[in-house]
Structures are given as structure tokens and as C-alpha cells.
Short mmCIF file of C-alpha atoms in Angstrom, two decimals:
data_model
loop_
_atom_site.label_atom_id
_atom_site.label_comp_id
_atom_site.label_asym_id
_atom_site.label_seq_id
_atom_site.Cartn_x
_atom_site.Cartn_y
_atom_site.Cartn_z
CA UNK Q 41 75.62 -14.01 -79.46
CA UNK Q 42 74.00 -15.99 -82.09
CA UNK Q 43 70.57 -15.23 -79.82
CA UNK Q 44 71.32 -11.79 -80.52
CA UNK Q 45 71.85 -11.95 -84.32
CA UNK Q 46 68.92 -13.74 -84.93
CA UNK Q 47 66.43 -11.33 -82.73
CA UNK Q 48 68.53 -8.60 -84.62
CA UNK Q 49 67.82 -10.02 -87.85
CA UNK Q 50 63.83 -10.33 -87.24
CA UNK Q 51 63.93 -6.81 -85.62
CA UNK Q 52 65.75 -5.34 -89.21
CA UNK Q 53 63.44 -7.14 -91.54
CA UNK Q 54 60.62 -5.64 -89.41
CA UNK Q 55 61.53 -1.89 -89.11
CA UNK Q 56 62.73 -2.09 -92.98
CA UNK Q 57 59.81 -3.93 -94.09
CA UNK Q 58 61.96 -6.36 -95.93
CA UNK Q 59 59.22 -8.20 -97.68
CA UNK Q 60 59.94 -12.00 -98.72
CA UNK Q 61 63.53 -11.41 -96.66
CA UNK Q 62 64.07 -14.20 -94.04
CA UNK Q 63 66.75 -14.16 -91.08
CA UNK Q 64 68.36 -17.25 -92.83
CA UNK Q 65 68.24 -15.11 -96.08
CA UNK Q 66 70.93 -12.58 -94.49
CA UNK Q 67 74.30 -12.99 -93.64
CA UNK Q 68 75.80 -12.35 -90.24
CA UNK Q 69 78.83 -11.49 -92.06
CA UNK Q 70 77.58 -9.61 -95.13
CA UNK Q 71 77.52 -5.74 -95.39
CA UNK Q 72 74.26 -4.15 -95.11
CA UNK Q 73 75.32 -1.27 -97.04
CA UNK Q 74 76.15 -1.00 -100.66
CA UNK Q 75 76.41 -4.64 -101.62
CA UNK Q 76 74.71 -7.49 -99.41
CA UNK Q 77 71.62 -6.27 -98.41
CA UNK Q 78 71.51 -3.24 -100.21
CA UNK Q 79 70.08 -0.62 -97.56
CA UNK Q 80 70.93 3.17 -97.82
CA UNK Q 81 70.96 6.38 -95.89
CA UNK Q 82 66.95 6.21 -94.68
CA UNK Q 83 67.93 2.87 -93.72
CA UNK Q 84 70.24 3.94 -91.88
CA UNK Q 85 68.30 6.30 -89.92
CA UNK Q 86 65.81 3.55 -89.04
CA UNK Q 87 68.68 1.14 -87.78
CA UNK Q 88 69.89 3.92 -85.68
CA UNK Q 89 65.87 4.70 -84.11
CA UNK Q 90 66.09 0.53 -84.07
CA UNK Q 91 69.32 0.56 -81.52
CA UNK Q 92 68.08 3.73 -79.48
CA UNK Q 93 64.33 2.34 -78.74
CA UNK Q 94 65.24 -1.35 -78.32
CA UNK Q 95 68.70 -1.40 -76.95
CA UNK Q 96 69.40 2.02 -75.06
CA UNK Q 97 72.04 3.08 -77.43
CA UNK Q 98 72.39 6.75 -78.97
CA UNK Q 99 74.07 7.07 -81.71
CA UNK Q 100 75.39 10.76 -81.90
CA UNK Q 101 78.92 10.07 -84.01
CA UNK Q 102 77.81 9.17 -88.10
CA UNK Q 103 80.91 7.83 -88.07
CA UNK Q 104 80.97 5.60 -85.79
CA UNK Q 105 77.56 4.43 -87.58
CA UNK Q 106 79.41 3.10 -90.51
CA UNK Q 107 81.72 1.38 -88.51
CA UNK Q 108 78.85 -0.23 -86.52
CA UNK Q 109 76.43 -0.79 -89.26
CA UNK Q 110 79.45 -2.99 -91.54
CA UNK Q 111 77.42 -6.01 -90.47
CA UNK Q 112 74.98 -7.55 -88.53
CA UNK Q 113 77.49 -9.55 -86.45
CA UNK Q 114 79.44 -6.16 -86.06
CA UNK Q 115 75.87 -4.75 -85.15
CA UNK Q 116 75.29 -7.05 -82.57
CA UNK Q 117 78.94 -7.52 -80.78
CA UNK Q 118 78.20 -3.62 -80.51
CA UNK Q 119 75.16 -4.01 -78.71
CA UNK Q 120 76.20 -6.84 -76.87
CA UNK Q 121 78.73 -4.82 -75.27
CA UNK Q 122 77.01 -1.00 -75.37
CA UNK Q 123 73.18 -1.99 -74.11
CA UNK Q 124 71.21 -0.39 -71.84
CA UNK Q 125 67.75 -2.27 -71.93
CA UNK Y 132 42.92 23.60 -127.58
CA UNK Y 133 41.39 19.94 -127.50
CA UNK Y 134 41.85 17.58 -124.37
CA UNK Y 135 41.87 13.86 -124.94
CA UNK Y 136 42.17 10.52 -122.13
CA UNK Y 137 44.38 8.46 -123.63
CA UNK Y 138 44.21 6.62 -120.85
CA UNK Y 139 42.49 5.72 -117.57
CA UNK Y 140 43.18 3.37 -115.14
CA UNK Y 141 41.67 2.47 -111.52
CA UNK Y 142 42.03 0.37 -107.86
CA UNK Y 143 38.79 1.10 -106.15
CA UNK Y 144 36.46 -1.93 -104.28
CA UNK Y 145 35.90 -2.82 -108.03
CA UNK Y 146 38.56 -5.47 -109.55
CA UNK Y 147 41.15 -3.43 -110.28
CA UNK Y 148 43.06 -2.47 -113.27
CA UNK Y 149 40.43 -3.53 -115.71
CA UNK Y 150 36.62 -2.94 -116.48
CA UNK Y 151 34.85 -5.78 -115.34
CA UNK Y 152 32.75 -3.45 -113.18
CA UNK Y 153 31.03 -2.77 -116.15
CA UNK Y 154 29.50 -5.90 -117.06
CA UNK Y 155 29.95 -7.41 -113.99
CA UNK Y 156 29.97 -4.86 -110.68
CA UNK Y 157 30.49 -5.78 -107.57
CA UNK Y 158 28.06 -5.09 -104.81
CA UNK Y 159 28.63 -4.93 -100.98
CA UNK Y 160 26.34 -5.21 -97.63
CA UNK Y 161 29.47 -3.91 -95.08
CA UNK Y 162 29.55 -0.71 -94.83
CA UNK Y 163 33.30 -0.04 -94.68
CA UNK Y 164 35.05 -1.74 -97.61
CA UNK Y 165 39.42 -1.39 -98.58
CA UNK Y 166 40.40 -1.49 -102.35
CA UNK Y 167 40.88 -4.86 -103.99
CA UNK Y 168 44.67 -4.62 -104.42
CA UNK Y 169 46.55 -6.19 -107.52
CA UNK Y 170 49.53 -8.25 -106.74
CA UNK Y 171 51.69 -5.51 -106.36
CA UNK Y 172 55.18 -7.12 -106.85
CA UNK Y 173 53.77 -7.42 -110.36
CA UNK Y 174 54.77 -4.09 -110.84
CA UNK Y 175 56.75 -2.35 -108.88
CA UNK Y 176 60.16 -4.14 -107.18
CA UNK Y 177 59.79 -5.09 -103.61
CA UNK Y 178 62.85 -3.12 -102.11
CA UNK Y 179 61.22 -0.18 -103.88
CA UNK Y 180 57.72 -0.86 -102.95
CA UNK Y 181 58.89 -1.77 -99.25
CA UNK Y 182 58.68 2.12 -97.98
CA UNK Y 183 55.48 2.40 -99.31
CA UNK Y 184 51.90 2.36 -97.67
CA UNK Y 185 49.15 0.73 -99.67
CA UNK Y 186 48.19 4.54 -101.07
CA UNK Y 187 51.29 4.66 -102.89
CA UNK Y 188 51.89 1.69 -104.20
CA UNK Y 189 47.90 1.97 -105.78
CA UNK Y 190 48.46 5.59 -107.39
CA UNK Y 191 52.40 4.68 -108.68
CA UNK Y 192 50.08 1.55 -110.53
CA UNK Y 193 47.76 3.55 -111.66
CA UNK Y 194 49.89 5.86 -113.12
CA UNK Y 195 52.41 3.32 -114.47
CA UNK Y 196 49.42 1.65 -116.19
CA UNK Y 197 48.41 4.85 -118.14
CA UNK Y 198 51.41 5.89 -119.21
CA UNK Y 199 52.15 2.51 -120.57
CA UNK Y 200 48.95 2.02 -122.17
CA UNK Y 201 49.27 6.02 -123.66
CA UNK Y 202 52.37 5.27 -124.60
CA UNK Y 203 54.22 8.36 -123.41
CA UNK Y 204 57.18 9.44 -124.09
CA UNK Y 205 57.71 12.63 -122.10
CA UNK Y 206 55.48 13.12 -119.42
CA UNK Y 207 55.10 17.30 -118.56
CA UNK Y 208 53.11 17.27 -115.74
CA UNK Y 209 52.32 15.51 -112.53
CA UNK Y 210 49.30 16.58 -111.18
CA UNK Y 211 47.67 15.00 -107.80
CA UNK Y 212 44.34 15.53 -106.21
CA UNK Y 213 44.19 13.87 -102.56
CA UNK Y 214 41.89 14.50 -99.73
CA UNK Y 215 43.84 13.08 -97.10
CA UNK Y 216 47.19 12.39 -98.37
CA UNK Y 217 49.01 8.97 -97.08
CA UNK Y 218 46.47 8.93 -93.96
CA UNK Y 219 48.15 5.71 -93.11
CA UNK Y 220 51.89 7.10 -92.47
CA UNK Y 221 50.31 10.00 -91.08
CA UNK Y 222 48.59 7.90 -88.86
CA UNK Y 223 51.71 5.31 -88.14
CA UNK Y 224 53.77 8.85 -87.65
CA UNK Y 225 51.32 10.38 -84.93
CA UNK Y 226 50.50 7.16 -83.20
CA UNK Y 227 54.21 6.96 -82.47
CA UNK Y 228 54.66 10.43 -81.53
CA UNK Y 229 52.01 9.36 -78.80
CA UNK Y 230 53.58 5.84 -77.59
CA UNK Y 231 56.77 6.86 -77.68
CA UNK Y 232 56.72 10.23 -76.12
CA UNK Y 233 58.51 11.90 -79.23
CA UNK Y 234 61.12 9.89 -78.93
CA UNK Y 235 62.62 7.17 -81.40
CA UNK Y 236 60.68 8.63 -84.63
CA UNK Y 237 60.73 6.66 -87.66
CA UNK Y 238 61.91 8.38 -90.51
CA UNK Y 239 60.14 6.52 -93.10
CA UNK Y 240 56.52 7.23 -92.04
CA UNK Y 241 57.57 10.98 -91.74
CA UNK Y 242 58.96 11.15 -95.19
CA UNK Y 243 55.59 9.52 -96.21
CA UNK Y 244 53.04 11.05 -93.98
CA UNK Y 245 52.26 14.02 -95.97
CA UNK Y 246 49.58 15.07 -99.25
CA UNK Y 247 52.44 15.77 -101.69
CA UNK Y 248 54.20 12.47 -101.58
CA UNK Y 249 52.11 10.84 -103.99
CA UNK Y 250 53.03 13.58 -107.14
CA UNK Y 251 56.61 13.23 -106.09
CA UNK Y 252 57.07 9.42 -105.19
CA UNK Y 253 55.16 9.10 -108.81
CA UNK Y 254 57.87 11.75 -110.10
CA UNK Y 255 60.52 9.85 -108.85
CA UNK Y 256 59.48 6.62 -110.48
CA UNK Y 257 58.61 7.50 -113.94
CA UNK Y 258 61.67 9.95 -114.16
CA UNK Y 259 59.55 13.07 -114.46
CA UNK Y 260 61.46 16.33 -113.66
CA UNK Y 261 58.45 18.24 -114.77
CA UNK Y 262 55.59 20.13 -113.18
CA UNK Y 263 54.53 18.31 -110.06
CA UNK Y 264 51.72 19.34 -107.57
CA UNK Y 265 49.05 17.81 -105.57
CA UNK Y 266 45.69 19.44 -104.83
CA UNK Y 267 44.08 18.57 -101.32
CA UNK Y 268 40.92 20.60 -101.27
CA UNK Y 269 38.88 17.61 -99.66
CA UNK Y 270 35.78 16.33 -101.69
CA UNK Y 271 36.71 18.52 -104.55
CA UNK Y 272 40.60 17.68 -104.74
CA UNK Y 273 40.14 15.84 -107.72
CA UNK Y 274 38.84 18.22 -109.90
CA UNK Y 275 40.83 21.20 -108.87
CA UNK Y 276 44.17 18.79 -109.95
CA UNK Y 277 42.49 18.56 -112.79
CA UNK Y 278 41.33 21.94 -113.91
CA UNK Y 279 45.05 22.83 -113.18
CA UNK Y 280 45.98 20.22 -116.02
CA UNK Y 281 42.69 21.80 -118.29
CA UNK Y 282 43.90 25.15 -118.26
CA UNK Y 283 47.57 24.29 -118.69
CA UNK Y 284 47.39 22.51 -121.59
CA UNK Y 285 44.39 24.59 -123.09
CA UNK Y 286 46.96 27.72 -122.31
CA UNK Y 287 49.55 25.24 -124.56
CA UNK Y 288 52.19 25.68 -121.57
CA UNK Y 289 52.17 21.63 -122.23
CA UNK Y 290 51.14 19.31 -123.63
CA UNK Y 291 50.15 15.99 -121.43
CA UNK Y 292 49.79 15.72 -117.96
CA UNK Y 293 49.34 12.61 -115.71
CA UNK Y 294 45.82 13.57 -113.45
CA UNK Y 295 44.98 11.46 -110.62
CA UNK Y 296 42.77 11.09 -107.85
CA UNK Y 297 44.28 9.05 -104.50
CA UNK Y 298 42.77 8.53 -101.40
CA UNK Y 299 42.56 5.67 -98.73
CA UNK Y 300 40.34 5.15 -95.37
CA UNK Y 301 42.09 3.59 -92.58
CA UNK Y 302 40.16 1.85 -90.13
CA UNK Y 303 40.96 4.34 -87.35
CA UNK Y 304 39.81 7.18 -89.67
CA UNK Y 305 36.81 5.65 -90.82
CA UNK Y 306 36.08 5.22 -87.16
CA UNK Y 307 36.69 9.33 -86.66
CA UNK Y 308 34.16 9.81 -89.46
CA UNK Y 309 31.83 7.32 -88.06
CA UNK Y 310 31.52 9.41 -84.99
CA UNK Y 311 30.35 12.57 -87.35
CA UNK Y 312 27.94 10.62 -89.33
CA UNK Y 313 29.57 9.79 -92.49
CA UNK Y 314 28.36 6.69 -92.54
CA UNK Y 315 25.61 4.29 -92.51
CA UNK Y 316 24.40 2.17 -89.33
CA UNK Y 317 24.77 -1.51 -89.40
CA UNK Y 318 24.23 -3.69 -92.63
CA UNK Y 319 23.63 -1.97 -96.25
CA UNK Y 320 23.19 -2.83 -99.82
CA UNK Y 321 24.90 -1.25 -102.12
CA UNK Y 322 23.05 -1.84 -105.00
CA UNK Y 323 19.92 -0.53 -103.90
CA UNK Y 324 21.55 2.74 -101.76
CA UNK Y 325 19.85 4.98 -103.97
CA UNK Y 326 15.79 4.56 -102.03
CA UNK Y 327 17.70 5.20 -98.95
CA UNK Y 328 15.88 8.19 -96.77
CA UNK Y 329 19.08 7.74 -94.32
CA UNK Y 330 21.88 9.57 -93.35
CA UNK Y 331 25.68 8.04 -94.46
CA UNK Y 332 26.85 6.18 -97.06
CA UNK Y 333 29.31 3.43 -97.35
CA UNK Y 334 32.73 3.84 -97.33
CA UNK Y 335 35.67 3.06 -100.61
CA UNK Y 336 39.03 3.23 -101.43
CA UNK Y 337 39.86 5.53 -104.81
CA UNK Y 338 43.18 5.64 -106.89
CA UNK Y 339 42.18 6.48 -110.01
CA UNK Y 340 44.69 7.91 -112.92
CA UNK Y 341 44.29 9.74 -116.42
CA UNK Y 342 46.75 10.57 -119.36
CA UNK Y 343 45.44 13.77 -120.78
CA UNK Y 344 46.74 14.95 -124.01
CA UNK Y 345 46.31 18.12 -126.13
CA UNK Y 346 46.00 15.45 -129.40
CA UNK Y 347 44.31 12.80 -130.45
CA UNK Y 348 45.22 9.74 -130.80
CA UNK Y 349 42.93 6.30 -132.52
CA UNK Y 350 43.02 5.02 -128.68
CA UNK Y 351 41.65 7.96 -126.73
CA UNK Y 352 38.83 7.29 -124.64
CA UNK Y 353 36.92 10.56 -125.26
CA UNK Y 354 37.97 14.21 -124.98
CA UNK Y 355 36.94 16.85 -121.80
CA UNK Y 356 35.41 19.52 -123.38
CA UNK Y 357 35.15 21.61 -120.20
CA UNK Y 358 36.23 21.81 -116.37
CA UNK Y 359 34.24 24.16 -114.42
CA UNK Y 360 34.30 24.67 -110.17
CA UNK Y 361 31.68 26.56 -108.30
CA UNK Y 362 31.80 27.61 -104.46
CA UNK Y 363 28.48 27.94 -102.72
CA UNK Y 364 26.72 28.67 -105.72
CA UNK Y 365 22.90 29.49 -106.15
CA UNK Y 366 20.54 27.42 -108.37
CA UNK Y 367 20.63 30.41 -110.73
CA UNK Y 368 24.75 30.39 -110.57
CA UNK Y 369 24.57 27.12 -111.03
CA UNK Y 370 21.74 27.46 -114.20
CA UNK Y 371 23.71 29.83 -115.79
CA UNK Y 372 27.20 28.10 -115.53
CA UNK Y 373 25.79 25.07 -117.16
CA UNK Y 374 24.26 27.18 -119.44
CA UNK Y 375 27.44 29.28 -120.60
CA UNK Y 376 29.37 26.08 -120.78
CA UNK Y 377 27.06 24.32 -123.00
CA UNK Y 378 26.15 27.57 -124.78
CA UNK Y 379 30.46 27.44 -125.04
CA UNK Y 380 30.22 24.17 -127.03
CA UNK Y 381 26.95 24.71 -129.24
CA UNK Y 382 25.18 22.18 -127.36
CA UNK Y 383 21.48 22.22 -126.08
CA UNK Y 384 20.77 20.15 -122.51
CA UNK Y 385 19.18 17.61 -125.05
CA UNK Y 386 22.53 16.99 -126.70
CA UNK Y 387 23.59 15.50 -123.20
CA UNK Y 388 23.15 12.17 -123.01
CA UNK Y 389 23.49 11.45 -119.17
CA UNK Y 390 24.74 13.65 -116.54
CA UNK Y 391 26.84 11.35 -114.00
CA UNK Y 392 26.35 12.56 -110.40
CA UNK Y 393 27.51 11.52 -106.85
CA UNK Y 394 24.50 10.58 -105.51
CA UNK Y 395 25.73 7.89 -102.33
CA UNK Y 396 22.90 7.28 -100.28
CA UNK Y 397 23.14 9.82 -97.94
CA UNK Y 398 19.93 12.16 -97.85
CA UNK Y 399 21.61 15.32 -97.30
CA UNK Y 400 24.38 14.77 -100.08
CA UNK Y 401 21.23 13.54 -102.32
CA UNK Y 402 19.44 15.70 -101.96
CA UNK Y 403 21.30 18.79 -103.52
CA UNK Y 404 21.47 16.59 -106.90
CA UNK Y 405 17.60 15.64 -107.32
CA UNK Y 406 17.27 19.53 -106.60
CA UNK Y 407 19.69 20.38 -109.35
CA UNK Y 408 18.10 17.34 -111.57
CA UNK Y 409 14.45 18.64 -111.09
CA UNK Y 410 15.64 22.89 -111.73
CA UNK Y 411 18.90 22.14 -114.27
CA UNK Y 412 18.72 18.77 -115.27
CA UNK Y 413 15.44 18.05 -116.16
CA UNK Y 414 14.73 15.50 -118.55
CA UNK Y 415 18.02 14.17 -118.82
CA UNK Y 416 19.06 10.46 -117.08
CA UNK Y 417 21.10 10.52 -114.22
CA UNK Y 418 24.01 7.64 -113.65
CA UNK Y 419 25.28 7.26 -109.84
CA UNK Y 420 28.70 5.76 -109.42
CA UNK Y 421 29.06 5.94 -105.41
CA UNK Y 422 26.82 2.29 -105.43
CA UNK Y 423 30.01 0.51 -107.23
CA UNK Y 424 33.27 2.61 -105.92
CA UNK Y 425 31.78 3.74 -102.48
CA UNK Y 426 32.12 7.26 -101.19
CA UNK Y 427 35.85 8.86 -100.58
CA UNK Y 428 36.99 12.14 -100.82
CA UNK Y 429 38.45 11.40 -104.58
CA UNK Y 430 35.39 9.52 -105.57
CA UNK Y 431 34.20 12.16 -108.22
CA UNK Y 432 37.61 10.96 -110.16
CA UNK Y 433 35.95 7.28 -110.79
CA UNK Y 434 33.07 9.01 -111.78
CA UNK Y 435 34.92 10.84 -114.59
CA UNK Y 436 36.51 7.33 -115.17
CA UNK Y 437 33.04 5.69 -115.61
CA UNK Y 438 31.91 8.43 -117.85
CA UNK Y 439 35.10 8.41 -120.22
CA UNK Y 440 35.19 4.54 -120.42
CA UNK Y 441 31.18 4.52 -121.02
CA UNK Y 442 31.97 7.38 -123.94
CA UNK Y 443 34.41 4.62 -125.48
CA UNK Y 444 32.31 2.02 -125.23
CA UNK Y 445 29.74 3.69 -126.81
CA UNK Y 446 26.98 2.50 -124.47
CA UNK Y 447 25.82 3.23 -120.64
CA UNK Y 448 25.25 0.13 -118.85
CA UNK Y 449 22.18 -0.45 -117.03
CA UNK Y 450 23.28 -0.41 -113.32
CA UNK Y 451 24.73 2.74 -114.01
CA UNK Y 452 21.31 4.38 -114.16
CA UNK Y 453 19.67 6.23 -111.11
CA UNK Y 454 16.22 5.18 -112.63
CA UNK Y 455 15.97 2.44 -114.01
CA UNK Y 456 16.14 1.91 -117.53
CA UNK Y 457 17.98 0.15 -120.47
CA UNK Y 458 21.26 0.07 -121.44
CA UNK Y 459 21.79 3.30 -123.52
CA UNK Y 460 24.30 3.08 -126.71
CA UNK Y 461 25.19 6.05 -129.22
CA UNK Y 462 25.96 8.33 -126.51
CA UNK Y 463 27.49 11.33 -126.99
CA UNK Y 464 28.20 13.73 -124.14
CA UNK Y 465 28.35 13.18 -120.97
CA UNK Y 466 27.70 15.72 -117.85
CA UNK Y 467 30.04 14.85 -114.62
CA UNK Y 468 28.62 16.89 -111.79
CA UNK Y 469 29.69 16.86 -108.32
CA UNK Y 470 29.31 18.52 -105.41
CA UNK Y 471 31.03 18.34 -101.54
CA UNK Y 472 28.85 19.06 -98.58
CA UNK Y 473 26.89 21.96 -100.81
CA UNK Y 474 30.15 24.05 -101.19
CA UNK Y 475 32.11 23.06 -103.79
CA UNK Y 476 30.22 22.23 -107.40
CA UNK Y 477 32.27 20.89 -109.97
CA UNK Y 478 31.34 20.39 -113.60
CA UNK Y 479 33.34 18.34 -116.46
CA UNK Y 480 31.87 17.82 -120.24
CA UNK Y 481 33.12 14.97 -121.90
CA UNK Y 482 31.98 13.72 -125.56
CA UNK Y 483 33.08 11.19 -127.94
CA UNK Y 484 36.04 11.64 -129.67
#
């Protein structure tokens, strides 16, 4: 799992261009919305491009987005469990 | 109505933000040169500036920088001239399209790929809900922003506008252009472009912005008397639009002090303006540009820039001529003439102020 996070966290920083932002820099635990890392609806949209090229998943329910997106650790158990590549 | 700079401000393949290019230019032997970028998380916050391709981040400087050093209240306008928009998201956008097999489309570049995102994401940063459009009429997209801004404020519908010209080459683009002879073959000089008997010139970056205001002010640079564009005209269209417009103003061709031209090196481009300087223009120095900013399809905007900042100076610097000759000091008026591919003619009077 903590594989995971970490490739996560490079892969996030990479598709959001998060200049100066290192993996140690985010939290596993931390939200990505609102507070924490700050990211917002466009964001969003590229995390859910993110799971659907790299991982196999499709995202089709926004609602289950914001449950998925609470965290990178959340983000990750998700994949863990949902991949298809 | 009287038009007045305020302010002008540039990121070319000069140092940017300032005017060292005037005492001290830059020359280059490659061919294919990017802007010299300013640190850019100077200015403007990095989870702001992280969406942004190098265009924007350039022309939201630019423009930040003028209205700062204009000290603007209320901006009215936003008015953009581009040639090929933000090439690079295009580019990013497409190339995706291609690897991915539609699929898995980042919204971002999208968003980002097209001409008008440059008047809006400037909009959006200076808190401008005003008049906002972007001109992308290729070599002449510059000037036809800026006539827009000429004849709005001379019509008194307002009263400043924010003019720019933006435009970037990408490698893969200069490549495309390459193939259609934009550009020169192997090794050049920059300096000496103008005894080339070639074909090409040498490819630069532009982002180049203006505050333009209907009063003066004890800073402005100079004012723009007049804004004139011409499609496919003749030598006698062209004779008597530079007559009229003079003629406008109560001034003689002697009471121009230098008529700034885009004269890059490439025969065919150069030779429409030593036609126009031997049948129009005769007498009268020409200054080139093109050897310190390069040619790109919003060039003609850092040729206004070198004009107004030469009319505040109060002198023309000696590299600036197209023969040689001394520095020149007491100027006056200034002729900015340029033309793309024989087509489009432009014209812009500025004089001291």
C-alpha cells in the first residue's frame, strides 16, 4: 500500500503540475480538496483522467468521486481494490 | 481624442521586463531562439501559475507590469492580438488526442488550447469584467487588437485599454514552418541579417503589452497619433494612405523622423519595404527591429514598443538603424510600418508627447 501512495503521489504532482510540491510534502491522510492540498473542480477532472488511463477505473458516479478523492490513502485503498491495469 | 502609452512592457529573446536591449542588445547565431523568461514565481503564485503554459504566464506579466507601472485603477478593456494562440496546449491537447486514441483527455490543456485564453486568463487575474477580445489575424493580429482599442477610445466608448501582442514557437511548430521556408538554413547572425540575399529569417518569442489611455499623464511614453490597416494594397493605395494620414496630422514626410519597419532577413519579406522606402519613404531612415526580437507572428507589437520607448528617450540608438548611422536624438515622430506576406499593411504614427 505505501508503494501505491507514493507512485500515486508522484503521478498527482505530475498531472497537476504541482511545482515545488514533493511526495513527502503531502499527506496520505490530508484532504485534497478544500483544505490540505487545495485542488478544485478541474482538478478533479484530471484525477479522474489520472485513475481511468493509469489504473483502468471509470469513474461515472460524481459522487462517488468525493468519497474517493477525501484522500490520497482513500485514493489508493480504492485503486488497490478497483484496478484494472 | 488623444491616445497616450502609459506604459509598455516586454518578454521577447531580449532580457525581459526592462530596456537593456537598448544600450546593450543581444545578438544570436541559432536560428531558432525561446524568450528569456523572468522568474516567474516573482509574480504570479505557483498554484495559480501551475495551469499555465509559458504563453500565459509571459502575457499575464506583461500586463501586470503595465498596469502597475500606469497605475490603473479601472481597467475598460482587454484587448489581445495572437497569431497562434497557446500553440503549446494546443499542441499538448492534439498530441494526446493522437496517443491516446481520444481517450483519457486532459482537461487542462483543452481549457488552454485556444486564441482567446490569453484576454480572459488576463481578465480573470486583474479582476476586469470589461471588454475582452483577442484578435488572431496572423502577422497582422497585433495591430488589428489594437486599432480596435484606437477607435474605441477615439469614439470615447472608454477610456484605457490594456493592448497586447502574445505569441510563442514551439519546437514542433517551428519545425512545421521550417518545412515551408520560414526560416534560415544552418548558422546566422543576427546582427548583420539585414545584407542577407536569402530566404528565412530567424525565429523569436513576443509578449509584448501597452496601457493606452485617452489622457496624459507626466509618465507617458508618447502618444499614437494614428492606426491605419491596408489589404493588398497598391503602391499608389499605399502613397495616398500615408499621405491622408500625415496630411490628417499637418505633418510633411520630413517631419518623420524614422519610419520603423519589419525588415527580418528574408528577401521576399524585404523586399516589399525597400520598395515602399525607395517610392513612399524616400529620404527618411529606416530602423529594423526583427535583428533584436526575431520574427513571430506578433513581432510588429515590439516594434511599436521600440518606437514608443525610443520617442521617450528622446534618441534612436544606433543598432536600430537599417543603414548605418549615428545615434539620432530630438526625434519627433515616428512611422511603424508593417506588412505580412504582401497582404496585410499596417501603419501606426507615434510622436512625442
Amino acid at each position: 500500500m505505501e508503494e501505491l501512495i507514493l507512485e500515486l503521489k508522484k503521478e498527482i504532482i505530475e498531472v497537476l503540475n504541482l511545482e515545488d510540491v514533493k511526495p513527502e510534502d503531502i499527506d496520505s491522510d490530508s484532504p485534497l480538496f478544500g483544505d490540505g492540498l487545495g485542488l478544485d473542480s478541474i482538478d478533479a477532472l484530471e484525477l479522474i483522467v489520472l485513475m481511468e488511463k493509469n489504473y483502468g477505473i471509470k469513474l461515472n458516479n460524481a459522487a462517488e468521486g468525493r468519497e474517493i478523492f477525501k484522500s490520497v490513502r482513500v485514493m489508493a485503498e480504492y485503486i488497490q481494490k478497483n484496478r484494472k491495469k | 481624442m488623444n491616445l497616450y502609452i502609459q506604459a509598455a512592457s516586454q518578454i521577447s529573446i531580449q532580457e525581459p521586463l526592462c530596456e537593456d536591449w537598448f544600450e546593450h542588445p543581444i545578438f544570436y547565431e541559432e536560428r531558432y531562439q525561446r524568450a528569456i523568461d523572468p522568474d516567474f514565481k516573482m509574480y504570479i503564485p505557483p498554484m495559480v501559475a501551475r495551469r499555465m503554459g509559458k504563453l500565459l504566464k509571459r502575457a499575464l506579466v506583461t500586463s501586470s507590469n503595465v498596469v502597475e507601472n500606469s497605475a490603473t485603477q479601472k481597467i475598460d478593456a482587454i484587448i489581445t492580438g495572437s497569431g497562434l494562440g497557446c500553440i503549446e496546449n494546443t499542441e499538448k491537447f492534439l498530441q494526446a488526442m493522437v496517443q491516446e486514441g481520444e481517450d483519457f483527455l486532459q482537461p487542462t490543456f483543452f481549457m488552454q488550447s485556444t486564441h482567446n485564453t490569453i484576454s480572459s486568463q488576463i481578465a480573470l487575474h486583474l479582476k476586469c469584467h470589461g471588454y475582452n477580445s483577442t484578435y488572431s489575424h496572423r502577422g497582422t493580429s497585433f495591430e488589428s487588437g489594437l486599432l480596435d482599442a484606437f477607435q474605441q477610445i477615439s469614439l470615447q466608448r472608454i477610456d484605457n485599454a490594456l493592448v497586447g501582442g502574445h505569441d510563442e514557437m514551439t519546437p514542433d511548430y517551428f519545425t512545421l514552418l521550417d518545412q515551408i521556408g520560414y526560416w534560415k538554413k544552418g548558422a546566422i547572425n543576427s546582427e548583420t541579417l539585414r545584407n542577407s540575399d536569402s530566404d528565412g529569417s530567424f525565429s523569436g518569442e513576443t509578449s509584448v503589452s501597452f496601457m493606452i489611455e485617452n489622457r496624459k499623464k507626466e509618465f507617458s511614453l508618447c502618444e499614437i497619433k494614428a492606426v491605419d490597416l491596408l489589404y493588398k494594397p497598391s503602391i499608389e493605395r499605399m502613397q495616398t494612405a500615408v499621405d491622408d494620414l500625415l496630411k490628417n496630422h499637418h505633418l510633411t514626410l520630413q517631419d518623420i523622423d524614422s519610419v520603423f519597419v519589419g525588415i527580418s532577413g528574408d528577401v521576399q519579406n524585404d523586399t516589399i519595404y525597400r520598395t515602399m522606402k525607395n517610392k513612399i519613404f524616400q529620404n527618411r531612415p529606416l530602423c529594423w527591429y526583427k535583428h533584436l526580437f526575431g520574427e513571430s507572428f506578433s513581432a510588429s507589437g515590439l516594434g511599436m514598443y521600440a518606437a514608443a520607448i525610443c520617442l521617450q528617450k528622446n534618441c534612436i540608438p544606433e543598432h536600430l538603424f537599417y543603414h548605418p548611422q549615428k545615434p539620432m536624438n530630438g526625434i519627433n515622430n515616428i512611422l511603424v510600418y508593417n506588412h505580412f506576406q504582401n497582404k496585410d499593411h499596417s501603419l501606426i504614427l507615434l510622436s512625442s508627447c
